[in-house]
PDB file of C-alpha atoms in Angstrom:
ATOM      1  CA  MET A 117       5.109 -13.368 -19.330  1.00 57.00           C
ATOM      2  CA  ASN A 118       2.878 -10.177 -20.089  1.00 70.00           C
ATOM      3  CA  SER A 119      -0.078 -12.449 -19.379  1.00 79.00           C
ATOM      4  CA  MET A 120       1.486 -13.503 -16.066  1.00 84.00           C
ATOM      5  CA  VAL A 121       2.174  -9.831 -15.236  1.00 85.00           C
ATOM      6  CA  ASP A 122      -1.372  -8.793 -16.016  1.00 86.00           C
ATOM      7  CA  ALA A 123      -2.920 -11.536 -14.121  1.00 90.00           C
ATOM      8  CA  LEU A 124      -0.942 -10.383 -10.837  1.00 91.00           C
ATOM      9  CA  ILE A 125      -1.886  -6.936 -11.469  1.00 91.00           C
ATOM     10  CA  VAL A 126      -5.702  -7.896 -11.607  1.00 93.00           C
ATOM     11  CA  VAL A 127      -5.057  -9.565  -8.155  1.00 94.00           C
ATOM     12  CA  VAL A 128      -3.513  -6.346  -7.015  1.00 94.00           C
ATOM     13  CA  LEU A 129      -6.708  -4.450  -8.087  1.00 94.00           C
ATOM     14  CA  LEU A 130      -9.079  -6.956  -6.472  1.00 95.00           C
ATOM     15  CA  LEU A 131      -7.242  -6.612  -3.265  1.00 94.00           C
ATOM     16  CA  ASN A 132      -7.698  -2.815  -3.507  1.00 94.00           C
ATOM     17  CA  PHE A 133     -11.419  -3.522  -3.535  1.00 94.00           C
ATOM     18  CA  PHE A 134     -11.080  -5.825  -0.673  1.00 94.00           C
ATOM     19  CA  LEU A 135      -9.124  -3.020   1.211  1.00 93.00           C
ATOM     20  CA  LEU A 136     -11.808  -0.530   0.514  1.00 93.00           C
ATOM     21  CA  GLY A 137     -14.706  -2.873   1.696  1.00 91.00           C
ATOM     22  CA  THR A 138     -13.630  -4.347   4.857  1.00 89.00           C
ATOM     23  CA  SER A 139     -13.753  -3.157   8.415  1.00 87.00           C
ATOM     24  CA  ARG A 140     -11.566  -5.748   9.991  1.00 90.00           C
ATOM     25  CA  LEU A 141      -8.265  -4.427  10.658  1.00 88.00           C
ATOM     26  CA  ARG A 142      -6.381  -7.691  10.562  1.00 91.00           C
ATOM     27  CA  ALA A 143      -7.860  -8.538   7.229  1.00 92.00           C
ATOM     28  CA  VAL A 144      -6.785  -5.033   5.895  1.00 92.00           C
ATOM     29  CA  ILE A 145      -3.225  -5.577   7.104  1.00 91.00           C
ATOM     30  CA  ASN A 146      -3.147  -9.142   5.761  1.00 92.00           C
ATOM     31  CA  ALA A 147      -4.286  -7.863   2.396  1.00 93.00           C
ATOM     32  CA  SER A 148      -1.563  -5.108   2.239  1.00 90.00           C
ATOM     33  CA  ALA A 149       0.906  -7.746   3.021  1.00 91.00           C
ATOM     34  CA  ALA A 150      -0.608  -9.936   0.197  1.00 93.00           C
ATOM     35  CA  GLN A 151      -0.189  -6.954  -2.224  1.00 91.00           C
ATOM     36  CA  GLY A 152       3.495  -6.442  -1.091  1.00 88.00           C
ATOM     37  CA  VAL A 153       4.511  -9.972  -1.686  1.00 92.00           C
ATOM     38  CA  LEU A 154       2.666  -9.798  -5.186  1.00 91.00           C
ATOM     39  CA  LEU A 155       4.776  -6.769  -5.912  1.00 88.00           C
ATOM     40  CA  GLY A 156       7.915  -8.852  -5.105  1.00 86.00           C
ATOM     41  CA  ILE A 157       6.667 -11.539  -7.498  1.00 89.00           C
ATOM     42  CA  LEU A 158       5.777  -8.835 -10.164  1.00 86.00           C
ATOM     43  CA  MET A 159       9.570  -7.755  -9.972  1.00 81.00           C
ATOM     44  CA  PHE A 160      10.731 -11.437 -10.529  1.00 82.00           C
ATOM     45  CA  PHE A 161       8.655 -11.264 -13.784  1.00 82.00           C
ATOM     46  CA  MET A 162       9.747  -7.769 -15.007  1.00 76.00           C
ATOM     47  CA  HIS A 163      13.494  -8.259 -14.508  1.00 66.00           C
ATOM     48  CA  VAL A 164      14.974  -8.993 -17.704  1.00 60.00           C
ATOM     49  CA  ASP A 165      18.518  -9.112 -16.529  1.00 65.00           C
ATOM     50  CA  PHE A 166      17.949 -11.639 -13.522  1.00 65.00           C
ATOM     51  CA  GLY A 167      21.186 -11.284 -11.130  1.00 74.00           C
ATOM     52  CA  ILE A 168      22.169 -10.931  -7.612  1.00 79.00           C
ATOM     53  CA  LYS A 169      20.935  -7.405  -7.501  1.00 74.00           C
ATOM     54  CA  ALA A 170      17.421  -8.310  -8.685  1.00 76.00           C
ATOM     55  CA  VAL A 171      17.348 -11.247  -6.277  1.00 82.00           C
ATOM     56  CA  LEU A 172      18.119  -8.794  -3.324  1.00 80.00           C
ATOM     57  CA  ILE A 173      15.596  -6.143  -4.319  1.00 78.00           C
ATOM     58  CA  ILE A 174      13.009  -8.852  -4.536  1.00 83.00           C
ATOM     59  CA  ALA A 175      13.826 -10.523  -1.190  1.00 86.00           C
ATOM     60  CA  ALA A 176      13.806  -6.944   0.429  1.00 82.00           C
ATOM     61  CA  THR A 177      10.576  -6.006  -1.186  1.00 81.00           C
ATOM     62  CA  ILE A 178       8.769  -9.317   0.116  1.00 88.00           C
ATOM     63  CA  ILE A 179      10.289  -9.318   3.395  1.00 87.00           C
ATOM     64  CA  LEU A 180       9.768  -5.353   4.011  1.00 83.00           C
ATOM     65  CA  LYS A 181       6.297  -5.210   2.656  1.00 84.00           C
ATOM     66  CA  GLY A 182       4.896  -8.552   3.104  1.00 86.00           C
ATOM     67  CA  VAL A 183       6.385  -9.593   6.486  1.00 89.00           C
ATOM     68  CA  PHE A 184       8.065  -6.861   8.387  1.00 85.00           C
ATOM     69  CA  ILE A 185       5.651  -3.916   8.159  1.00 83.00           C
ATOM     70  CA  PRO A 186       2.502  -5.914   8.565  1.00 87.00           C
ATOM     71  CA  SER A 187       3.917  -7.597  11.642  1.00 87.00           C
ATOM     72  CA  MET A 188       4.538  -4.166  13.057  1.00 82.00           C
ATOM     73  CA  LEU A 189       0.999  -3.297  12.295  1.00 83.00           C
ATOM     74  CA  VAL A 190      -0.512  -6.296  13.853  1.00 86.00           C
ATOM     75  CA  ARG A 191       1.520  -5.800  17.143  1.00 83.00           C
ATOM     76  CA  ALA A 192       0.261  -2.241  17.138  1.00 78.00           C
ATOM     77  CA  MET A 193      -3.333  -3.486  16.661  1.00 81.00           C
ATOM     78  CA  ARG A 194      -3.010  -6.007  19.508  1.00 82.00           C
ATOM     79  CA  ASP A 195      -1.532  -3.400  21.833  1.00 77.00           C
ATOM     80  CA  ALA A 196      -4.327  -1.077  21.266  1.00 73.00           C
ATOM     81  CA  ALA A 197      -6.895  -4.049  21.475  1.00 75.00           C
ATOM     82  CA  ILE A 198      -8.892  -2.807  18.495  1.00 77.00           C
ATOM     83  CA  ARG A 199     -10.372  -5.005  15.665  1.00 79.00           C
ATOM     84  CA  ARG A 200     -12.357  -2.965  13.437  1.00 80.00           C
ATOM     85  CA  GLU A 201     -12.554   0.268  11.852  1.00 74.00           C
ATOM     86  CA  ILE A 202     -15.713   1.970  13.028  1.00 71.00           C
ATOM     87  CA  GLU A 203     -17.475   4.849  11.623  1.00 77.00           C
ATOM     88  CA  PRO A 204     -15.066   5.873   8.936  1.00 83.00           C
ATOM     89  CA  ILE A 205     -15.601   9.239   7.420  1.00 85.00           C
ATOM     90  CA  ILE A 206     -16.858   7.715   4.217  1.00 87.00           C
ATOM     91  CA  GLY A 207     -18.548   4.338   4.577  1.00 88.00           C
ATOM     92  CA  PHE A 208     -17.447   1.106   3.032  1.00 90.00           C
ATOM     93  CA  LEU A 209     -19.913   1.025   0.121  1.00 91.00           C
ATOM     94  CA  PRO A 210     -19.247   4.566  -0.837  1.00 92.00           C
ATOM     95  CA  SER A 211     -15.485   3.771  -0.683  1.00 92.00           C
ATOM     96  CA  LEU A 212     -15.974   0.936  -2.823  1.00 93.00           C
ATOM     97  CA  LEU A 213     -17.994   2.976  -5.499  1.00 94.00           C
ATOM     98  CA  LEU A 214     -15.136   5.574  -5.319  1.00 94.00           C
ATOM     99  CA  GLY A 215     -12.581   2.978  -5.816  1.00 93.00           C
ATOM    100  CA  ALA A 216     -14.419   1.471  -8.880  1.00 94.00           C
ATOM    101  CA  LEU A 217     -14.851   4.935 -10.412  1.00 95.00           C
ATOM    102  CA  GLY A 218     -11.104   5.671  -9.764  1.00 94.00           C
ATOM    103  CA  THR A 219      -9.944   2.499 -11.218  1.00 93.00           C
ATOM    104  CA  GLY A 220     -12.244   2.951 -14.503  1.00 94.00           C
ATOM    105  CA  ALA A 221     -10.819   6.606 -14.640  1.00 94.00           C
ATOM    106  CA  SER A 222      -7.297   5.277 -14.478  1.00 92.00           C
ATOM    107  CA  LEU A 223      -8.006   2.702 -17.224  1.00 91.00           C
ATOM    108  CA  LEU A 224      -9.315   5.576 -19.476  1.00 92.00           C
ATOM    109  CA  PHE A 225      -6.606   8.129 -18.492  1.00 91.00           C
ATOM    110  CA  ALA A 226      -3.812   5.456 -19.005  1.00 87.00           C
ATOM    111  CA  LYS A 227      -4.871   5.129 -22.600  1.00 86.00           C
ATOM    112  CA  THR A 228      -4.232   8.841 -23.482  1.00 87.00           C
ATOM    113  CA  LEU A 229      -0.532   8.712 -21.936  1.00 83.00           C
ATOM    114  CA  PRO A 230       2.376   8.431 -24.415  1.00 80.00           C
ATOM    115  CA  LEU A 231       3.766   5.227 -23.128  1.00 76.00           C
ATOM    116  CA  ALA A 232       6.647   3.307 -24.189  1.00 76.00           C
ATOM    117  CA  PRO A 233       5.930   0.614 -26.741  1.00 76.00           C
ATOM    118  CA  GLN A 234       6.432  -2.305 -24.254  1.00 72.00           C
ATOM    119  CA  HIS A 235       3.850  -0.754 -21.862  1.00 72.00           C
ATOM    120  CA  GLU A 236       1.075   0.069 -24.446  1.00 76.00           C
ATOM    121  CA  GLY A 237      -1.762  -2.228 -23.604  1.00 77.00           C
ATOM    122  CA  SER A 238      -0.289  -3.407 -20.236  1.00 81.00           C
ATOM    123  CA  LEU A 239      -2.291  -2.920 -16.903  1.00 87.00           C
ATOM    124  CA  LEU A 240       0.797  -1.682 -15.047  1.00 87.00           C
ATOM    125  CA  VAL A 241       0.096   2.128 -15.460  1.00 89.00           C
ATOM    126  CA  PRO A 242      -3.729   2.030 -14.890  1.00 91.00           C
ATOM    127  CA  ALA A 243      -3.079  -0.273 -12.011  1.00 92.00           C
ATOM    128  CA  SER A 244      -0.490   2.181 -10.368  1.00 91.00           C
ATOM    129  CA  LEU A 245      -2.979   5.131 -10.839  1.00 93.00           C
ATOM    130  CA  ALA A 246      -5.806   3.048  -9.282  1.00 95.00           C
ATOM    131  CA  THR A 247      -3.736   1.865  -6.495  1.00 94.00           C
ATOM    132  CA  VAL A 248      -2.476   5.160  -5.566  1.00 92.00           C
ATOM    133  CA  PHE A 249      -6.060   6.399  -5.441  1.00 94.00           C
ATOM    134  CA  THR A 250      -7.147   3.492  -3.396  1.00 94.00           C
ATOM    135  CA  GLY A 251      -4.558   4.310  -0.912  1.00 91.00           C
ATOM    136  CA  PHE A 252      -5.504   7.962  -1.015  1.00 92.00           C
ATOM    137  CA  ILE A 253      -9.171   6.991  -0.109  1.00 93.00           C
ATOM    138  CA  ILE A 254      -7.851   4.966   2.735  1.00 92.00           C
ATOM    139  CA  LEU A 255      -5.594   7.360   4.008  1.00 86.00           C
ATOM    140  CA  THR A 256      -8.196  10.210   4.014  1.00 89.00           C
ATOM    141  CA  THR A 257     -11.450   8.567   5.021  1.00 90.00           C
ATOM    142  CA  ARG A 258     -10.499   6.211   7.781  1.00 88.00           C
ATOM    143  CA  ARG A 259     -10.074   7.329  11.395  1.00 82.00           C
ATOM    144  CA  LYS A 260      -7.908   4.569  12.963  1.00 80.00           C
ATOM    145  CA  ALA A 261      -4.131   5.326  12.642  1.00 78.00           C
ATOM    146  CA  ILE A 262      -3.506   1.881  11.580  1.00 82.00           C
ATOM    147  CA  SER A 263      -5.938   2.116   8.852  1.00 86.00           C
ATOM    148  CA  GLN A 264      -4.235   5.459   7.522  1.00 83.00           C
ATOM    149  CA  THR A 265      -1.039   3.644   7.814  1.00 82.00           C
ATOM    150  CA  VAL A 266      -2.140   0.835   5.577  1.00 88.00           C
ATOM    151  CA  GLY A 267      -3.591   3.600   3.235  1.00 87.00           C
ATOM    152  CA  TYR A 268      -0.041   5.092   3.111  1.00 84.00           C
ATOM    153  CA  LEU A 269       1.437   1.621   2.494  1.00 85.00           C
ATOM    154  CA  VAL A 270      -1.156   1.082  -0.385  1.00 90.00           C
ATOM    155  CA  LEU A 271      -0.349   4.381  -1.857  1.00 87.00           C
ATOM    156  CA  GLU A 272       3.311   3.734  -1.990  1.00 84.00           C
ATOM    157  CA  ASN A 273       2.529   0.250  -3.591  1.00 87.00           C
ATOM    158  CA  GLY A 274       0.898   2.429  -6.475  1.00 87.00           C
ATOM    159  CA  ILE A 275       4.105   4.170  -6.865  1.00 83.00           C
ATOM    160  CA  PHE A 276       6.120   1.166  -6.758  1.00 84.00           C
ATOM    161  CA  ILE A 277       4.106  -0.391  -9.587  1.00 86.00           C
ATOM    162  CA  MET A 278       4.700   2.962 -11.658  1.00 83.00           C
ATOM    163  CA  GLY A 279       8.394   2.327 -10.953  1.00 80.00           C
ATOM    164  CA  LEU A 280       8.256  -1.188 -12.522  1.00 79.00           C
ATOM    165  CA  THR A 281       7.500   0.437 -15.777  1.00 78.00           C
ATOM    166  CA  LEU A 282      11.083   2.094 -15.368  1.00 74.00           C
ATOM    167  CA  ILE A 283      12.640  -0.907 -13.876  1.00 66.00           C
ATOM    168  CA  LEU A 284      15.365  -1.194 -16.835  1.00 62.00           C
ATOM    169  CA  ALA A 285      16.431   2.432 -16.232  1.00 61.00           C
ATOM    170  CA  MET A 286      16.147   2.431 -12.504  1.00 60.00           C
ATOM    171  CA  PRO A 287      19.603   1.914 -10.742  1.00 56.00           C
ATOM    172  CA  PHE A 288      19.900  -0.571  -7.917  1.00 57.00           C
ATOM    173  CA  MET A 289      20.446   2.252  -5.345  1.00 56.00           C
ATOM    174  CA  ILE A 290      17.202   4.154  -6.046  1.00 56.00           C
ATOM    175  CA  GLU A 291      15.241   1.030  -5.757  1.00 61.00           C
ATOM    176  CA  MET A 292      16.805   0.255  -2.432  1.00 62.00           C
ATOM    177  CA  GLY A 293      16.303   3.921  -1.434  1.00 61.00           C
ATOM    178  CA  VAL A 294      12.560   3.777  -2.261  1.00 64.00           C
ATOM    179  CA  LEU A 295      12.201   0.766   0.154  1.00 65.00           C
ATOM    180  CA  LEU A 296      14.254   2.579   2.801  1.00 63.00           C
ATOM    181  CA  ASP A 297      12.050   5.489   2.838  1.00 64.00           C
ATOM    182  CA  LEU A 298       9.270   3.122   3.049  1.00 67.00           C
ATOM    183  CA  PHE A 299      10.629   1.629   6.043  1.00 67.00           C
ATOM    184  CA  VAL A 300      11.590   4.969   7.818  1.00 64.00           C
ATOM    185  CA  CYS A 301       7.999   6.407   7.161  1.00 67.00           C
ATOM    186  CA  ILE A 302       6.196   3.236   8.578  1.00 67.00           C
ATOM    187  CA  PHE A 303       8.668   3.237  11.499  1.00 65.00           C
ATOM    188  CA  ILE A 304       7.848   6.818  12.283  1.00 66.00           C
ATOM    189  CA  MET A 305       3.968   5.975  11.864  1.00 68.00           C
ATOM    190  CA  GLY A 306       4.389   3.224  14.409  1.00 68.00           C
ATOM    191  CA  ILE A 307       5.937   5.374  16.925  1.00 66.00           C
ATOM    192  CA  ILE A 308       3.019   7.903  16.267  1.00 68.00           C
ATOM    193  CA  ILE A 309       0.396   5.148  16.685  1.00 68.00           C
ATOM    194  CA  ASN A 310       2.107   4.328  20.029  1.00 66.00           C
ATOM    195  CA  HIS A 311       1.999   7.730  21.422  1.00 66.00           C
ATOM    196  CA  ILE A 312      -1.691   8.367  20.204  1.00 67.00           C
ATOM    197  CA  ASN A 313      -2.621   5.033  21.826  1.00 66.00           C
ATOM    198  CA  ARG A 314      -0.842   5.871  25.080  1.00 65.00           C
ATOM    199  CA  GLU A 315      -2.404   9.240  25.392  1.00 63.00           C
ATOM    200  CA  PHE A 316      -5.883   8.655  24.436  1.00 63.00           C
ATOM    201  CA  SER A 317      -6.266   4.750  24.861  1.00 61.00           C
ATOM    202  CA  SER A 318      -7.517   4.869  21.434  1.00 62.00           C
ATOM    203  CA  LEU A 319      -6.228   5.091  17.902  1.00 60.00           C
ATOM    204  CA  ASP A 320      -8.965   7.271  16.572  1.00 64.00           C
ATOM    205  CA  THR A 321      -7.028  10.202  14.976  1.00 62.00           C
ATOM    206  CA  ALA A 322     -10.072  12.565  15.236  1.00 63.00           C
ATOM    207  CA  ARG A 323      -9.278  12.848  19.003  1.00 62.00           C
ATOM    208  CA  LEU A 324      -6.008  14.749  18.075  1.00 61.00           C
ATOM    209  CA  SER A 325      -8.160  17.705  17.372  1.00 62.00           C
ATOM    210  CA  THR A 326      -8.808  17.948  21.028  1.00 62.00           C
ATOM    211  CA  LEU A 327      -5.198  18.901  21.770  1.00 57.00           C
ATOM    212  CA  LYS A 328      -4.571  22.278  22.975  1.00 55.00           C
ATOM    213  CA  GLU A 329      -1.344  24.400  23.178  1.00 51.00           C
TER     214      GLU A 329
END
């Protein structure tokens, strides 16, 4: 089972690099959706006591992260009639290099942490740190609000992976609370995207600096 978990984690890390290296917004949204579905599948392999609660959490994770939120972002992209992230603050190749450095540093740093015996040698913790770092890069170096929303989503995915290491101790309500927080944040970001597009006919957040009191 651990080998399957590690294989899924490797795919999550590869998606991180894809997210950093592509300018096409639809591809970025699809990659984040695929990452959300993978997290749901990861929960399937992580839950030892597989009951109705686990099924509900897995279903909610896949539907929310893999279907509902991406569909909201695709709709916002169509409404704004934009297809690509143009002229990010940091280019796509430097972003990839930063992501590679962050992933390497995460692997080294995770070895220094006092982990539970069942997580020693696992890729869960380094993948969590690397995914949080990837989300932070996307969130802070992209100009389009949709890209920044995906960055937040990826950052939260990293936190979610870290939460999987505590899955035996994490109560059901806390897991659902995390998903609810994510839904509320993405919903608010959707409203902000709509207002930015309506005011500026663009989703470039750099234009917010032109606002005056």
